[in-house]
Structure formats: structure tokens, C-alpha cells
mmCIF file of C-alpha atoms in Angstrom:
data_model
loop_
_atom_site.group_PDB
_atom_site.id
_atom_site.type_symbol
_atom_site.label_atom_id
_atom_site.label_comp_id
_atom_site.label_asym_id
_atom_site.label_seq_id
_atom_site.Cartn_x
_atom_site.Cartn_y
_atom_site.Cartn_z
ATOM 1 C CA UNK Q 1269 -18.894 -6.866 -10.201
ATOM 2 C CA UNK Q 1270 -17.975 -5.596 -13.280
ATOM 3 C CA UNK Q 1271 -14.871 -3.572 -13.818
ATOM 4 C CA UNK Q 1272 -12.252 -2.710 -16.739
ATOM 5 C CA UNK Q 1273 -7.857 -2.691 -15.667
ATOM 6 C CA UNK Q 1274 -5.915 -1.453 -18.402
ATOM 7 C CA UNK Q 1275 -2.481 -0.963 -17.984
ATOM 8 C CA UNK Q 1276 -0.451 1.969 -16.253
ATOM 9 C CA UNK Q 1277 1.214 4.535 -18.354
ATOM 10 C CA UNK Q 1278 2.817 6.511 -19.262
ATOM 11 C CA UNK Q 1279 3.626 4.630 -22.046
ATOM 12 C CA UNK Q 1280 6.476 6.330 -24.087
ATOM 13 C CA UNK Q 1281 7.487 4.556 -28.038
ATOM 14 C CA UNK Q 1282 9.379 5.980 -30.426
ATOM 15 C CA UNK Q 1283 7.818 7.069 -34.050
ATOM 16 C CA UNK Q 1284 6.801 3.462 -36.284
ATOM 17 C CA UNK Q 1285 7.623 1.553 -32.902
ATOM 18 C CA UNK Q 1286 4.789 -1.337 -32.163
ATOM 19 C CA UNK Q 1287 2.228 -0.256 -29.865
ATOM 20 C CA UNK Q 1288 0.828 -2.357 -27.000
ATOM 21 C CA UNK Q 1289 -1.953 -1.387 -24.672
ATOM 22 C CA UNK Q 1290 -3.474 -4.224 -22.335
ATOM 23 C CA UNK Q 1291 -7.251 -4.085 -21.313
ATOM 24 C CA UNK Q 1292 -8.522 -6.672 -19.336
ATOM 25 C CA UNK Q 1293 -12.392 -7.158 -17.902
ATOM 26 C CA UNK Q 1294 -14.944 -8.594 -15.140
ATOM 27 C CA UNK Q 1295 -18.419 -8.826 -16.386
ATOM 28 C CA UNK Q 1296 -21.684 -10.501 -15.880
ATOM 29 C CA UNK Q 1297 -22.679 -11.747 -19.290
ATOM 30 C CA UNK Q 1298 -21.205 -10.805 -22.668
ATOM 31 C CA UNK Q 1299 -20.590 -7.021 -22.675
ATOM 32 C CA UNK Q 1300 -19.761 -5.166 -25.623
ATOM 33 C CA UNK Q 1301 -16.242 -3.710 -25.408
ATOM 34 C CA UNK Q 1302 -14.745 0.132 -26.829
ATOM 35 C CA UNK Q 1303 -11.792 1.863 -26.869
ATOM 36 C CA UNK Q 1304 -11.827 5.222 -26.729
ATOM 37 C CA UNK Q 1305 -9.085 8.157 -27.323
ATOM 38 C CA UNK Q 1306 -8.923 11.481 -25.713
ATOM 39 C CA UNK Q 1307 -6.404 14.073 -27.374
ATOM 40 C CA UNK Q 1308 -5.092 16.781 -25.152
ATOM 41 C CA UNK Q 1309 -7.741 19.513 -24.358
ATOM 42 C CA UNK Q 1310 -10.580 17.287 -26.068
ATOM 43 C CA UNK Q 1311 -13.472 15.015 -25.016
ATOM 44 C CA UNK Q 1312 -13.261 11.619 -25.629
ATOM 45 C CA UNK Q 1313 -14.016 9.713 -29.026
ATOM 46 C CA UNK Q 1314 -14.459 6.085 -29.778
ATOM 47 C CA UNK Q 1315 -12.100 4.822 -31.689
ATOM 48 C CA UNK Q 1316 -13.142 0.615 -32.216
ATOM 49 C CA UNK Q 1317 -15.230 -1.310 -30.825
ATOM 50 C CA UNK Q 1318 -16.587 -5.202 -30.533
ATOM 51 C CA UNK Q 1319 -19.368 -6.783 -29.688
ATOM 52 C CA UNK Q 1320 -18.817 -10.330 -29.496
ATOM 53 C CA UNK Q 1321 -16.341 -12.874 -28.801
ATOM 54 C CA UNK Q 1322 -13.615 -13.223 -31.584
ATOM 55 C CA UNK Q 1323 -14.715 -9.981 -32.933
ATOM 56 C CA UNK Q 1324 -12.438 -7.681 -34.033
ATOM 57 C CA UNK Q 1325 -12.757 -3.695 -34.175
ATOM 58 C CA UNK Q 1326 -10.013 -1.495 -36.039
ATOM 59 C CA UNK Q 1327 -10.038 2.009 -37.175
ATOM 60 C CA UNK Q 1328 -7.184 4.579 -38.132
ATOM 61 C CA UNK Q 1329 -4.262 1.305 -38.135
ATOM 62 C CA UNK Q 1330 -5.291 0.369 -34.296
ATOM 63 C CA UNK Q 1331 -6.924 -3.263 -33.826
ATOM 64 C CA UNK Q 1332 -8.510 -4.961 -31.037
ATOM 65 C CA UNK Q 1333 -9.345 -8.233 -30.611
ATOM 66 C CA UNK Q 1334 -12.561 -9.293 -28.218
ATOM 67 C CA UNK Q 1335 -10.966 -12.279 -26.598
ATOM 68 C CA UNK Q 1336 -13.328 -14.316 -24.176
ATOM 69 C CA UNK Q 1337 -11.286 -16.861 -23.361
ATOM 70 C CA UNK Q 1338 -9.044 -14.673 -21.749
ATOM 71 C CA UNK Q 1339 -11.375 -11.710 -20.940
ATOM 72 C CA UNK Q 1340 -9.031 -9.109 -22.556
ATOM 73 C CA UNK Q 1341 -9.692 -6.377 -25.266
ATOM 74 C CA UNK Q 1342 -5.897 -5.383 -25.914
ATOM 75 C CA UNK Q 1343 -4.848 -2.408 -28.148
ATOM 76 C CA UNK Q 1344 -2.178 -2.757 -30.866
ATOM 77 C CA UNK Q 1345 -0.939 -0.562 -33.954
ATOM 78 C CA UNK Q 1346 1.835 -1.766 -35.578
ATOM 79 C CA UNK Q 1347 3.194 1.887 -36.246
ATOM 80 C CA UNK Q 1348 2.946 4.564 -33.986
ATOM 81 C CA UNK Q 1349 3.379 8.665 -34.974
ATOM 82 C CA UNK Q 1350 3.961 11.815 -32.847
ATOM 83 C CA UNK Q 1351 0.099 12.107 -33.782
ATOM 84 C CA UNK Q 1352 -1.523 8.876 -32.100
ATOM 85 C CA UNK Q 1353 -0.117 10.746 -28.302
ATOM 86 C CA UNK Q 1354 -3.415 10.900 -26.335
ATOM 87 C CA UNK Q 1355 -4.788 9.076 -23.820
ATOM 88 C CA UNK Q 1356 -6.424 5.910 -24.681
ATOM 89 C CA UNK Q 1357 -9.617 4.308 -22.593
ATOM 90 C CA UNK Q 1358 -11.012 0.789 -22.643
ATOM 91 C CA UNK Q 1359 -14.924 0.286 -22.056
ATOM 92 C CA UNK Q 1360 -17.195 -1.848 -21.506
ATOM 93 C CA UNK Q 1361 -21.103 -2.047 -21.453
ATOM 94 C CA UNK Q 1362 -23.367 -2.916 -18.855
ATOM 95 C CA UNK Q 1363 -26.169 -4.995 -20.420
ATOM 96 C CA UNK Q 1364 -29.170 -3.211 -20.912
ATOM 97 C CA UNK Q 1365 -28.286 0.080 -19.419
ATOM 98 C CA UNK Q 1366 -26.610 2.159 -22.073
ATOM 99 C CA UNK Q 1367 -23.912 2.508 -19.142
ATOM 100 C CA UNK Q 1368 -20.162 2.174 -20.101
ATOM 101 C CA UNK Q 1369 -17.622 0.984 -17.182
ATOM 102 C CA UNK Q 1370 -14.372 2.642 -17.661
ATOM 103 C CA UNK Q 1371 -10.378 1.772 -17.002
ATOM 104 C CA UNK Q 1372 -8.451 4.038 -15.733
ATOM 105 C CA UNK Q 1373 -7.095 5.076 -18.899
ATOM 106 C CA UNK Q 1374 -3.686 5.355 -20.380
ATOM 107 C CA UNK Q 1375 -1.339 7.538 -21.663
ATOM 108 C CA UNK Q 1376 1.102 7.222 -24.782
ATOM 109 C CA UNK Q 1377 3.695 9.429 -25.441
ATOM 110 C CA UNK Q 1378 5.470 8.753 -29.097
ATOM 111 C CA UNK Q 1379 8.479 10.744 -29.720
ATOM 112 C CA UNK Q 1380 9.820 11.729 -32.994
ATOM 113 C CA UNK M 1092 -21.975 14.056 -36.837
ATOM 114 C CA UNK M 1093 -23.022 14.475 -33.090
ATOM 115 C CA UNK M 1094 -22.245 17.606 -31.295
ATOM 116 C CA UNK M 1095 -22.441 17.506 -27.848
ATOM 117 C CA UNK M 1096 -21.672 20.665 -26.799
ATOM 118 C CA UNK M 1097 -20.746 22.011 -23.355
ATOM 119 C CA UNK M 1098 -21.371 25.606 -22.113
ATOM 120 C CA UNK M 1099 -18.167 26.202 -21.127
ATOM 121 C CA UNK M 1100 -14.257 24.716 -21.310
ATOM 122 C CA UNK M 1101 -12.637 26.741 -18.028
ATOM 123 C CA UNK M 1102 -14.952 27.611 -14.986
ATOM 124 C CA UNK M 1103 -13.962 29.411 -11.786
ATOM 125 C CA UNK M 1104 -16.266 29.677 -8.965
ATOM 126 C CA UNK M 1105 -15.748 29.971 -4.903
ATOM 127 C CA UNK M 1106 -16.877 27.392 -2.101
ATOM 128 C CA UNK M 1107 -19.841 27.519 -1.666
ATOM 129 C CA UNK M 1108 -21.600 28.957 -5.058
ATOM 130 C CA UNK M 1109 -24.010 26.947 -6.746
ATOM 131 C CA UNK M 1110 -22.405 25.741 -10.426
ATOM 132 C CA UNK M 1111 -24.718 24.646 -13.262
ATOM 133 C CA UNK M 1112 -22.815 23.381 -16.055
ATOM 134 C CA UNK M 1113 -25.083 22.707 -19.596
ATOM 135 C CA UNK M 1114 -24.451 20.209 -21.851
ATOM 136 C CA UNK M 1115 -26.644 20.336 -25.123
ATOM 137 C CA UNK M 1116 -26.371 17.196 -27.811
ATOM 138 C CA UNK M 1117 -27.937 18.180 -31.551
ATOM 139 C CA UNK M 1118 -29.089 14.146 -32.366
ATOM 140 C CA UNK M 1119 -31.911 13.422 -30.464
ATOM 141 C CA UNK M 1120 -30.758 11.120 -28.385
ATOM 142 C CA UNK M 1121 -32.146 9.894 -25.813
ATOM 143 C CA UNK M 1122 -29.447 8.856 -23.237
ATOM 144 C CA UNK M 1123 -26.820 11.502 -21.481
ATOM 145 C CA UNK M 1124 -24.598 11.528 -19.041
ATOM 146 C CA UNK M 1125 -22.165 13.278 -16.821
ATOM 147 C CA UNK M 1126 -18.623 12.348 -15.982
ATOM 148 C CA UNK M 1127 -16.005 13.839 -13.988
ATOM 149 C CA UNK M 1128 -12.897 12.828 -14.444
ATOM 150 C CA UNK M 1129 -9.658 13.228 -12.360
ATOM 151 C CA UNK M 1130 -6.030 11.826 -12.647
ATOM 152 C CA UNK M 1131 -5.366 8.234 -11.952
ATOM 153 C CA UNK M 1132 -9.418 7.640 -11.650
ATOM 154 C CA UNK M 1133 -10.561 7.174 -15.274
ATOM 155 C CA UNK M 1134 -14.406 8.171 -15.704
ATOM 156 C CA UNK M 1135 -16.454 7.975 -13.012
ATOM 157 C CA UNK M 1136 -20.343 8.152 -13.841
ATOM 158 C CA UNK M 1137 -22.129 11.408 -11.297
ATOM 159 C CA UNK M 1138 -25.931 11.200 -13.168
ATOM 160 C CA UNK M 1139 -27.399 10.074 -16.254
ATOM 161 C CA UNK M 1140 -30.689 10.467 -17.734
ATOM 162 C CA UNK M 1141 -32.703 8.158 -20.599
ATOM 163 C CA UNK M 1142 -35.515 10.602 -21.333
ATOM 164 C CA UNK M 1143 -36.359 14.066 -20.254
ATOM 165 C CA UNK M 1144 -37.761 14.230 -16.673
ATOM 166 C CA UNK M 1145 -36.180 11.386 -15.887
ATOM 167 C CA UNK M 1146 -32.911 11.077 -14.064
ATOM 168 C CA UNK M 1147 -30.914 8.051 -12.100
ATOM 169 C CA UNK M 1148 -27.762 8.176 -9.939
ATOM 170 C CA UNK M 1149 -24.479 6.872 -10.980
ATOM 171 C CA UNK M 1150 -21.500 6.199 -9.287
ATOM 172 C CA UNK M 1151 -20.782 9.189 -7.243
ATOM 173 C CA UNK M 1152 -23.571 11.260 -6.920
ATOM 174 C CA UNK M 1153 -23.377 12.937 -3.651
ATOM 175 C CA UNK M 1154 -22.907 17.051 -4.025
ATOM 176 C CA UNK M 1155 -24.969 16.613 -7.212
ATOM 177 C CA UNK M 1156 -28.129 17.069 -9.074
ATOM 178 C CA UNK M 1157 -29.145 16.969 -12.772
ATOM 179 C CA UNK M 1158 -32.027 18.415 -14.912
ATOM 180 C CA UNK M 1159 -33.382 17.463 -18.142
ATOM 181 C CA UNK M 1160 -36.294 19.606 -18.513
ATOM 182 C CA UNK M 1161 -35.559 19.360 -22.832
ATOM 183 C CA UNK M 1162 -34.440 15.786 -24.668
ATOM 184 C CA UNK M 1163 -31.715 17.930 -25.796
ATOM 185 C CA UNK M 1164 -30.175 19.663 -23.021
ATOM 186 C CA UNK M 1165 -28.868 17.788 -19.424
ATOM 187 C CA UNK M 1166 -27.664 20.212 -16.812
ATOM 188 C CA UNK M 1167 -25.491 19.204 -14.023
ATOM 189 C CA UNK M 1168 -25.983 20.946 -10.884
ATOM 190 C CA UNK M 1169 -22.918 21.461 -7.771
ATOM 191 C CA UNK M 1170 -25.703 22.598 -5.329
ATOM 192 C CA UNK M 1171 -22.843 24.203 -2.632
ATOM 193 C CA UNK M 1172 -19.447 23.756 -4.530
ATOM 194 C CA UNK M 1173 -16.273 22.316 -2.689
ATOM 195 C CA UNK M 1174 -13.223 22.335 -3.077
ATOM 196 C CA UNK M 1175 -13.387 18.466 -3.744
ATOM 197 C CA UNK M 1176 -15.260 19.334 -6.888
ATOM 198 C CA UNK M 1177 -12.629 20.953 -9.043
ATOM 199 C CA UNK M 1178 -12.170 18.605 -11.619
ATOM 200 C CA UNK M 1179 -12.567 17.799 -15.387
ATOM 201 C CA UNK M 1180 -16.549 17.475 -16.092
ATOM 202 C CA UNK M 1181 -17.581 15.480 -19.293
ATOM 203 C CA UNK M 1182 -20.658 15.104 -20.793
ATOM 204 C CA UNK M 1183 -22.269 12.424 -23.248
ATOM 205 C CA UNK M 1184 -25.051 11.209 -25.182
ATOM 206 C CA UNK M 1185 -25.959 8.085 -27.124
ATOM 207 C CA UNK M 1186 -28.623 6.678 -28.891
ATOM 208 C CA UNK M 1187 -31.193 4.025 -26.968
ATOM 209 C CA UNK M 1188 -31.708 0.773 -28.574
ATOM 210 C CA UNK M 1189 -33.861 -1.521 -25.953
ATOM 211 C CA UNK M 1190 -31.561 -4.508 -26.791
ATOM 212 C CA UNK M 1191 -29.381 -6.210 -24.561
ATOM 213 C CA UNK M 1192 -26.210 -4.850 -25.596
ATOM 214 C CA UNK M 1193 -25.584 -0.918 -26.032
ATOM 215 C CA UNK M 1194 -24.326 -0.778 -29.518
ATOM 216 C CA UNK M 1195 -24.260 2.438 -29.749
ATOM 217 C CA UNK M 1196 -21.280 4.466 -28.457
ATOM 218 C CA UNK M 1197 -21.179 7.374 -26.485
ATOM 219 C CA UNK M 1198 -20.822 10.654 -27.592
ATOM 220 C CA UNK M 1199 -18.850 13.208 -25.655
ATOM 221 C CA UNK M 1200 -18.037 17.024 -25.440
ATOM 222 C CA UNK M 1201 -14.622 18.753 -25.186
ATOM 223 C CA UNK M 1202 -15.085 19.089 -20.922
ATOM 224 C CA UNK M 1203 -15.298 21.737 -18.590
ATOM 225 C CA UNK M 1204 -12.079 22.040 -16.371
ATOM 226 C CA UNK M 1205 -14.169 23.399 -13.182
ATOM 227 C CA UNK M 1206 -11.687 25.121 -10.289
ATOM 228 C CA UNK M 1207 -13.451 25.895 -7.245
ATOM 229 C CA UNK M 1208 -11.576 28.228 -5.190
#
């Protein structure tokens, strides 16, 4: 079936420390893939996405590279701040459908 | 920008009471959806709906029902609430394209934290 793992959190970095956040997949086909950030007390908003292999989606300093080979999607920011704390989701879309299949989410904590 | 807008951020009802929760979206859209979404679980997909009148079940529909009587507005329904219930409810929209892929991201309201006493 299809089905997203990202990694557990919490995941707690220092300010400017290199940020990490593993997304891996299961799908039928060749899904388009999102990440998605919730701040606390909001809804969620996309923050990149991909829709190919090899593609890569970035927005705000966070990349993510659609990797096929290795069916992962994996966040990075090369500088964190107090700011970028939220909780981040990985996505993917079932083909035809309009349906996204979501992780489990994780959260960051930077601290000044 | 989308607005997807949700009637209200904190509920409080009792066992038992039936719970409508509206979600209204100002882009035309023709997809939404509802969400709930609890600790350690992620999203988890209750109803969605591609045009008005129409409706399909997601993931975990049971203790649920939906109406979309207007392409704008998509109203979940707890027809006896439970305890079981109280949880984060999100809604979204997005835009349908007919291709293969969904392109177009979701678009989602701030939530309504639902307790049900």
C-alpha cells in the first residue's frame, strides 16, 4: 500500500545548527511528494514540494530532494532559527485522487 | 490567497450531542476534506468531497457524516459525539486538475480543538 515514515521527534537543534528531517515512502506509481509545516495553534501550510524524480522543491532556506532510487523526500536547512519550531509533515499523493497520505509528522524544537 | 476558514478554533460539547463543525474555502475549489488529527497519528483522512452533493469515505469514517450542499462550504457531522472524538479537526481544499498527479496542494484552516465531555 502506500504509506509515508518520517522520522520521530522531537527533534531539538540549536539556533544556525544543520537541520535534518528523514521522509521515506511506499507508493504505487510516481506520486508527487510535499512537505508541509504546522506552527503552534495553526493549520497546516505547504512549504515545498516535487513532482518528479530528481526534482527538487525549496522555499524559505529548506530543500528537498525527490529521490527515487531510494524512495526518500528528506528535509534539510542548513540554518535553523527559534522561528522554523513547528511541526513539519511529509506527503504524498495518491494518483488521480487529489488525496494526500500523511507521516506522522515531526517536531523541531530550535533553541536560542 | 486561499482562506479556508473554520467556524470555530475551541468546541465543547457532551456525549452524546450531535456536533457540526463548518468549514468554508473562498477559491472555488472543488476538492475538500476533513482531517482529525491526534498525537503520534499524523492526519488521518474522515470524508472528502470533489463537488457539491457528492461525498466519499476516507480513512476513518465511522461516527461521521459530511454535507456539501454549496461548492464552498463542507460540513462535518459527529452524529452522537464520544468521548473518542475529542480531537484536533482540520479542514482543506484544493483545486481539481483531472491529471494523474495532484499538483495542486492542499489548503488548510487553523483547526477546531473539539473536547467532548
Amino acid at each position: 500500500g502506500n504509506s509515508v515514515t518520517q522520522m520521530e521527534g522531537p527533534v531539538t537543534l540549536s539556533e544556525e545548527a544543520f537541520l535534518t528531517i528523514n521522509c521515506t515512502y511506499t507508493a504505487t506509481g510516481y506520486p508527487s511528494l510535499f512537505w508541509y509545516v504546522q506552527y503552534p495553534g495553526e493549520g497546516l501550510q505547504l512549504l515545498l514540494k516535487a513532482t518528479k524524480a530528481d526534482d527538487k522543491g525549496s522555499n524559505k532556506g529548506f530543500e528537498a530532494t525527490y529521490r527515487k532510487e531510494t524512495t526518500s523526500f528528506h528535509l534539510e536547512k542548513g540554518s535553523v532559527q527559534v522561528s522554523d519550531s513547528a511541526v513539519y509533515f511529509c506527503a504524498l499523493d495518491l494518483l488521480y485522487t487529489g488525496k494526500l497520505i500523511f507521516g506522522q509528522g515531526t517536531t523541531l524544537q530550535v533553541k536560542p | 490567497d486561499v482562506k479556508v476558514t473554520q467556524s470555530s478554533r475551541y468546541l465543547v460539547k457532551r456525549t452524546g450531542e450531535k456536533v457540526f463543525l463548518e468549514c468554508v474555502q473562498d477559491m472555488d475549489h472543488e476538492n475538500m476534506f476533513w482531517y482529525r488529527q491526534d498525537p503520534g497519528l499524523g492526519l488521518r483522512l474522515i470524508y472528502f468531497s470533489y463537488d457539491v452533493k457528492m461525498k466519499e469515505k476516507g480513512d476513518i469514517p465511522e461516527g461521521y457524516s459530511v454535507s456539501r450542499e454549496k461548492k464552498e462550504r463542507f460540513s462535518l457531522i459527529l452524529e452522537s459525539a464520544s468521548t473518542n472524538q475529542t480531537s484536533m479537526y482540520l479542514c482543506a481544499s484544493s483545486l481539481f486538475e483531472g491529471s494523474e498527479h495532484s499538483n495542486q496542494p492542499q489548503h488548510f484552516g487553523d483547526g477546531t480543538r473539539l473536547s467532548i465531555l
